[in-house]
PDB file of C-alpha atoms in Angstrom:
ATOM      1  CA  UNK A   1       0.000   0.000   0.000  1.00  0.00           C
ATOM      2  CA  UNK A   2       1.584   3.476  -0.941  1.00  0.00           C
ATOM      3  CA  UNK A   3       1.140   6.314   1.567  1.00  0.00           C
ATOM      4  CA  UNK A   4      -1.532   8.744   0.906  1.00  0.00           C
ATOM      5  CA  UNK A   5      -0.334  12.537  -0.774  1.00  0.00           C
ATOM      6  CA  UNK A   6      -1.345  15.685   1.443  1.00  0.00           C
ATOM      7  CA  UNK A   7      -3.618  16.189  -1.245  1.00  0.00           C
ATOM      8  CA  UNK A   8      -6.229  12.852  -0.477  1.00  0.00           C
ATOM      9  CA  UNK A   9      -5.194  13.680   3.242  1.00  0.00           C
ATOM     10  CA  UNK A  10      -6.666  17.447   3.346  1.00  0.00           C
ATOM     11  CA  UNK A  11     -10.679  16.085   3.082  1.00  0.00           C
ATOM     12  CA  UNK A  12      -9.773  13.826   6.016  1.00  0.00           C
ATOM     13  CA  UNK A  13      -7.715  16.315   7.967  1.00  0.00           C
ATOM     14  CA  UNK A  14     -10.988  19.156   7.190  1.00  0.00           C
ATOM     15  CA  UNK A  15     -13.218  17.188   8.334  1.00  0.00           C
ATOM     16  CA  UNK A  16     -11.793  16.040  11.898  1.00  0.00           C
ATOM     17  CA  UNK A  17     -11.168  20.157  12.402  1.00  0.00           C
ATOM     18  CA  UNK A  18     -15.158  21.038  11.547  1.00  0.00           C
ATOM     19  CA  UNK A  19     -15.647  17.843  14.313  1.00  0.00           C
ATOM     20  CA  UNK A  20     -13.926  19.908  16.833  1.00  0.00           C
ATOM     21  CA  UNK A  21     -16.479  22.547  16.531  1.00  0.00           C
ATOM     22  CA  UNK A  22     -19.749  22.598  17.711  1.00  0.00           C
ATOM     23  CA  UNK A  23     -21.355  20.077  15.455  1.00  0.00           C
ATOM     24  CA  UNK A  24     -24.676  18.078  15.643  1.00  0.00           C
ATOM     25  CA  UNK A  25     -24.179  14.339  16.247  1.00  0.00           C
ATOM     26  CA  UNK A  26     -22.274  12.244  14.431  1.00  0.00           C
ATOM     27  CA  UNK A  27     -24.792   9.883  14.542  1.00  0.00           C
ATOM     28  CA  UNK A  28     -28.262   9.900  14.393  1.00  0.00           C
ATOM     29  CA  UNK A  29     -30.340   7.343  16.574  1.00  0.00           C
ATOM     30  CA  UNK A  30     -30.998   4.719  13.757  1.00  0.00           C
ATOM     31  CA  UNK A  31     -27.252   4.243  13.752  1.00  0.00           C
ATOM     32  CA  UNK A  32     -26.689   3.981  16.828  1.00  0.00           C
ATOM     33  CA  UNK A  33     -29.173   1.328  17.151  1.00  0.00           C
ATOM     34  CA  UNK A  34     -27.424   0.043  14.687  1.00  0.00           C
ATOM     35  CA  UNK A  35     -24.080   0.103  16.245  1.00  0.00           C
ATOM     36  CA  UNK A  36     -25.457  -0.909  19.593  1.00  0.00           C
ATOM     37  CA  UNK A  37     -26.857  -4.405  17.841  1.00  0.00           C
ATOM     38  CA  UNK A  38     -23.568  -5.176  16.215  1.00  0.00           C
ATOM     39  CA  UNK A  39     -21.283  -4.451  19.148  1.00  0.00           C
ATOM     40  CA  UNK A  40     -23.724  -6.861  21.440  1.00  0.00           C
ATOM     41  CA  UNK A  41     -23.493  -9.798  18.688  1.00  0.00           C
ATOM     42  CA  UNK A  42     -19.808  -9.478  18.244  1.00  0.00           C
ATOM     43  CA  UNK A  43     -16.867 -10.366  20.390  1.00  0.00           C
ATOM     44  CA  UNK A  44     -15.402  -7.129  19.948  1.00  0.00           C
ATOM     45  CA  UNK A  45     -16.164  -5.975  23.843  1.00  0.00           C
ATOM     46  CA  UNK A  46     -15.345  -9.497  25.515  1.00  0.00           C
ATOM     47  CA  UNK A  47     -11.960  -9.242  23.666  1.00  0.00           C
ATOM     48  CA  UNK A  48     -10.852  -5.998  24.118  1.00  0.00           C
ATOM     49  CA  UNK A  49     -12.441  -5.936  27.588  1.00  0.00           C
ATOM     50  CA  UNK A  50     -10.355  -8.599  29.116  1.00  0.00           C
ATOM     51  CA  UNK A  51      -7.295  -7.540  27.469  1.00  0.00           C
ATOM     52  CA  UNK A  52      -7.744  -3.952  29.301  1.00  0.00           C
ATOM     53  CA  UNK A  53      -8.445  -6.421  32.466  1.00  0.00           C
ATOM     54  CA  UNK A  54      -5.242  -7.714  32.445  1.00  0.00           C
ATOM     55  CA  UNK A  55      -3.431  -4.608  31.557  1.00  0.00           C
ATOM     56  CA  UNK A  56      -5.257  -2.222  33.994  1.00  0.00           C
ATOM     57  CA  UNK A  57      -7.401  -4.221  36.445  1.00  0.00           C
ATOM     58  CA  UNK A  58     -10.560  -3.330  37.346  1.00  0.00           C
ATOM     59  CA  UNK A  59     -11.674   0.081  38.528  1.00  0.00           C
ATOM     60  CA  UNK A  60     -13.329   1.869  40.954  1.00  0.00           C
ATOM     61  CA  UNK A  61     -13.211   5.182  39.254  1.00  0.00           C
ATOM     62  CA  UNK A  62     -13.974   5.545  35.473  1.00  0.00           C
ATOM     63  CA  UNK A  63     -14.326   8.553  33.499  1.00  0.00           C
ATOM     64  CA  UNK A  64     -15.313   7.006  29.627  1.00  0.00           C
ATOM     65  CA  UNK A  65     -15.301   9.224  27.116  1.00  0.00           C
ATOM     66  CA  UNK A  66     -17.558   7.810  24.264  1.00  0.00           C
ATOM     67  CA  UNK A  67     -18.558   5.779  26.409  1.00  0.00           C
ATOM     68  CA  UNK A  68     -21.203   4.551  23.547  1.00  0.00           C
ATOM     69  CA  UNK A  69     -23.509   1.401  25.517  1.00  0.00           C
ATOM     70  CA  UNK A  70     -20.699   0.777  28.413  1.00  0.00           C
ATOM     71  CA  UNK A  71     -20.267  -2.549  26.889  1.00  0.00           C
ATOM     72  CA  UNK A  72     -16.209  -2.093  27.244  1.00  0.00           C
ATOM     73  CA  UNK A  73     -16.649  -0.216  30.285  1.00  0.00           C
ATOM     74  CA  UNK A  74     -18.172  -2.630  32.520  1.00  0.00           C
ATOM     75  CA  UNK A  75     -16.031  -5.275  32.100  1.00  0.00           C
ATOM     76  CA  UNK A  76     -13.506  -3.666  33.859  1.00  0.00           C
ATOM     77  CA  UNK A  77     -15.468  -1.422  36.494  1.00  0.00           C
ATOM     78  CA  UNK A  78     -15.431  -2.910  40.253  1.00  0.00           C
ATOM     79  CA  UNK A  79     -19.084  -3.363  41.975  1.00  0.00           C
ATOM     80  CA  UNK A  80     -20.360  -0.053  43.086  1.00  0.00           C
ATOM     81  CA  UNK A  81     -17.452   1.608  41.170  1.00  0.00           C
ATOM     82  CA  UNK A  82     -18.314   5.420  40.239  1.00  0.00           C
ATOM     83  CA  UNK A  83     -18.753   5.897  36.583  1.00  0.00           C
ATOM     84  CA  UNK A  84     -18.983   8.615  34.512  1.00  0.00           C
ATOM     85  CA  UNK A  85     -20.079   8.311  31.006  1.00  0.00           C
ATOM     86  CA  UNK A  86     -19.841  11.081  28.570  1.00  0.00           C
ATOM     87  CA  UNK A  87     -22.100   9.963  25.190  1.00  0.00           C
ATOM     88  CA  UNK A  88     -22.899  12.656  22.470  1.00  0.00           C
ATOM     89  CA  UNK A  89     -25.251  10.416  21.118  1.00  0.00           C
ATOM     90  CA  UNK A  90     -28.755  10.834  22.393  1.00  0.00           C
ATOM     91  CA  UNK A  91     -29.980   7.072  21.612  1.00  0.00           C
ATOM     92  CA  UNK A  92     -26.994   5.982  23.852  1.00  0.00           C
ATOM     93  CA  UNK A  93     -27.372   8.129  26.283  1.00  0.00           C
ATOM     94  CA  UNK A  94     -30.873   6.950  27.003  1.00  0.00           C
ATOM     95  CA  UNK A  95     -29.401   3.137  27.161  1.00  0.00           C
ATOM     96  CA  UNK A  96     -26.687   3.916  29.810  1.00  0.00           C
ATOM     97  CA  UNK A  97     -29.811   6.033  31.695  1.00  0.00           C
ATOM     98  CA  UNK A  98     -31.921   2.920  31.047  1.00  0.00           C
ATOM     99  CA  UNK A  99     -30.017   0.612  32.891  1.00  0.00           C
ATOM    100  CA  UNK A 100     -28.590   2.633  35.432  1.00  0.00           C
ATOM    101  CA  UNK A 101     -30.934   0.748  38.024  1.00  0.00           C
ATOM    102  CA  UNK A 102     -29.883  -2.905  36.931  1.00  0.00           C
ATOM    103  CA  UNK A 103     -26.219  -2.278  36.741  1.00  0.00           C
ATOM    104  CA  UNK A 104     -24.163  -2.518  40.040  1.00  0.00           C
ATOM    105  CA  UNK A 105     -22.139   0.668  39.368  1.00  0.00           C
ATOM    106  CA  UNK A 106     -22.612   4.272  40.434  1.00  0.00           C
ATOM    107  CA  UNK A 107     -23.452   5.929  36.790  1.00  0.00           C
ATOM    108  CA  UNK A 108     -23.364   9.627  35.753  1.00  0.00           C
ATOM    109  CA  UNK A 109     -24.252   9.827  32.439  1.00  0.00           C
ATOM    110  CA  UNK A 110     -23.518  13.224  30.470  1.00  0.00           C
ATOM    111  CA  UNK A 111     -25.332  13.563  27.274  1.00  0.00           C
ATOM    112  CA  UNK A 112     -22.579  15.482  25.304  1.00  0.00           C
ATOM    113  CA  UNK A 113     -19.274  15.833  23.499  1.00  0.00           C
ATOM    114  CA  UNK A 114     -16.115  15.713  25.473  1.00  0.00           C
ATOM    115  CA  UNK A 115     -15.144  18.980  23.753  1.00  0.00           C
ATOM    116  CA  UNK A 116     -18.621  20.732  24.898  1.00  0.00           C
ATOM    117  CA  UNK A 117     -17.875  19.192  28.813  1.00  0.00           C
ATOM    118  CA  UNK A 118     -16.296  21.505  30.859  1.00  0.00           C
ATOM    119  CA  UNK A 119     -14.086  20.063  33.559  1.00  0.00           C
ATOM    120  CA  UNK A 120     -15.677  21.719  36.238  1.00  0.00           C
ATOM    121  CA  UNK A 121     -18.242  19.095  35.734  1.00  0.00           C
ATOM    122  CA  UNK A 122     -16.319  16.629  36.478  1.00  0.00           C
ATOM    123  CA  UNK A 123     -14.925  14.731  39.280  1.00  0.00           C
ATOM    124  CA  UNK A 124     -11.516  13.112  39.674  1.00  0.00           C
ATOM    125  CA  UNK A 125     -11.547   9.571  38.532  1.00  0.00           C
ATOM    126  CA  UNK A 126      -8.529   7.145  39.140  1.00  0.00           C
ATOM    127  CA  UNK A 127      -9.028   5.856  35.323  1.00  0.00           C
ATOM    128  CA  UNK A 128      -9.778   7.045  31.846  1.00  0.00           C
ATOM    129  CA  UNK A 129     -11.118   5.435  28.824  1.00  0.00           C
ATOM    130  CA  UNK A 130     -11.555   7.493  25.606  1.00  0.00           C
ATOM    131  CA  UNK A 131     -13.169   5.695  22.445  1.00  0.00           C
ATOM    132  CA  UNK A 132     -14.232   6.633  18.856  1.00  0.00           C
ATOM    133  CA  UNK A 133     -15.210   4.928  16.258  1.00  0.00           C
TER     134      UNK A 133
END
């Protein structure tokens, strides 16, 4: 594979600067529901879950930006363990909100970007876990 020119890089490089901004989601609800089905069939979360496991343990304190459906996220969070969830995505948001009550962690969720959160907002968490796809 030959490395891309500046010149098939500058679309790719415009677009992740107008994403910095204050843009509208990324994704609208119908993919997100689709994203949310796919991650839950796959392995993707199991895998990469237990490989943070073993490189990080599990937490008490997680601040997880992206946090999409937490399906990463609480394979490594301890019982009770304070977790804050930052989610752009409205159709995600309302997941993480859903099951709030049947999880065993402490969940805040924040419906919006990481850019748009201000850190005053925040508590200090032991752990972070960014994610994009």
């Amino acid at each position: 594979m030959k490395p891309a020119t500046s010149t098939e890089l500058k679309p790719i490089a415009s677009a992740a600067l107008h994403l910095a901004g204050n843009t509208p989601q990324i994704w609208d609800d119908q993919q997100a529901a689709y994203y949310l089905k796919g991650i839950e069939q796959s392995d993707y979360a199991e895998k990469l879950g237990n490989t943070l496991l073993e490189l990080v343990g599990k937490q008490a304190q997680l601040l997880d930006i992206g946090a999409g459906a937490g399906t990463v996220s609480r394979r490594i969070l301890e019982n009770n363990a304070q977790w804050t969830a930052i989610e752009p995505n409205a159709f995600l948001a309302d997941y993480l909100t859903a099951h709030q009550s049947i999880w065993p962690f402490q969940l805040n969720v924040i419906q919006q970007s990481w850019q748009q959160t201000a850190s005053d907002d925040l508590a200090v968490h032991d752990a972070s876990l960014a994610a994009n796809t």
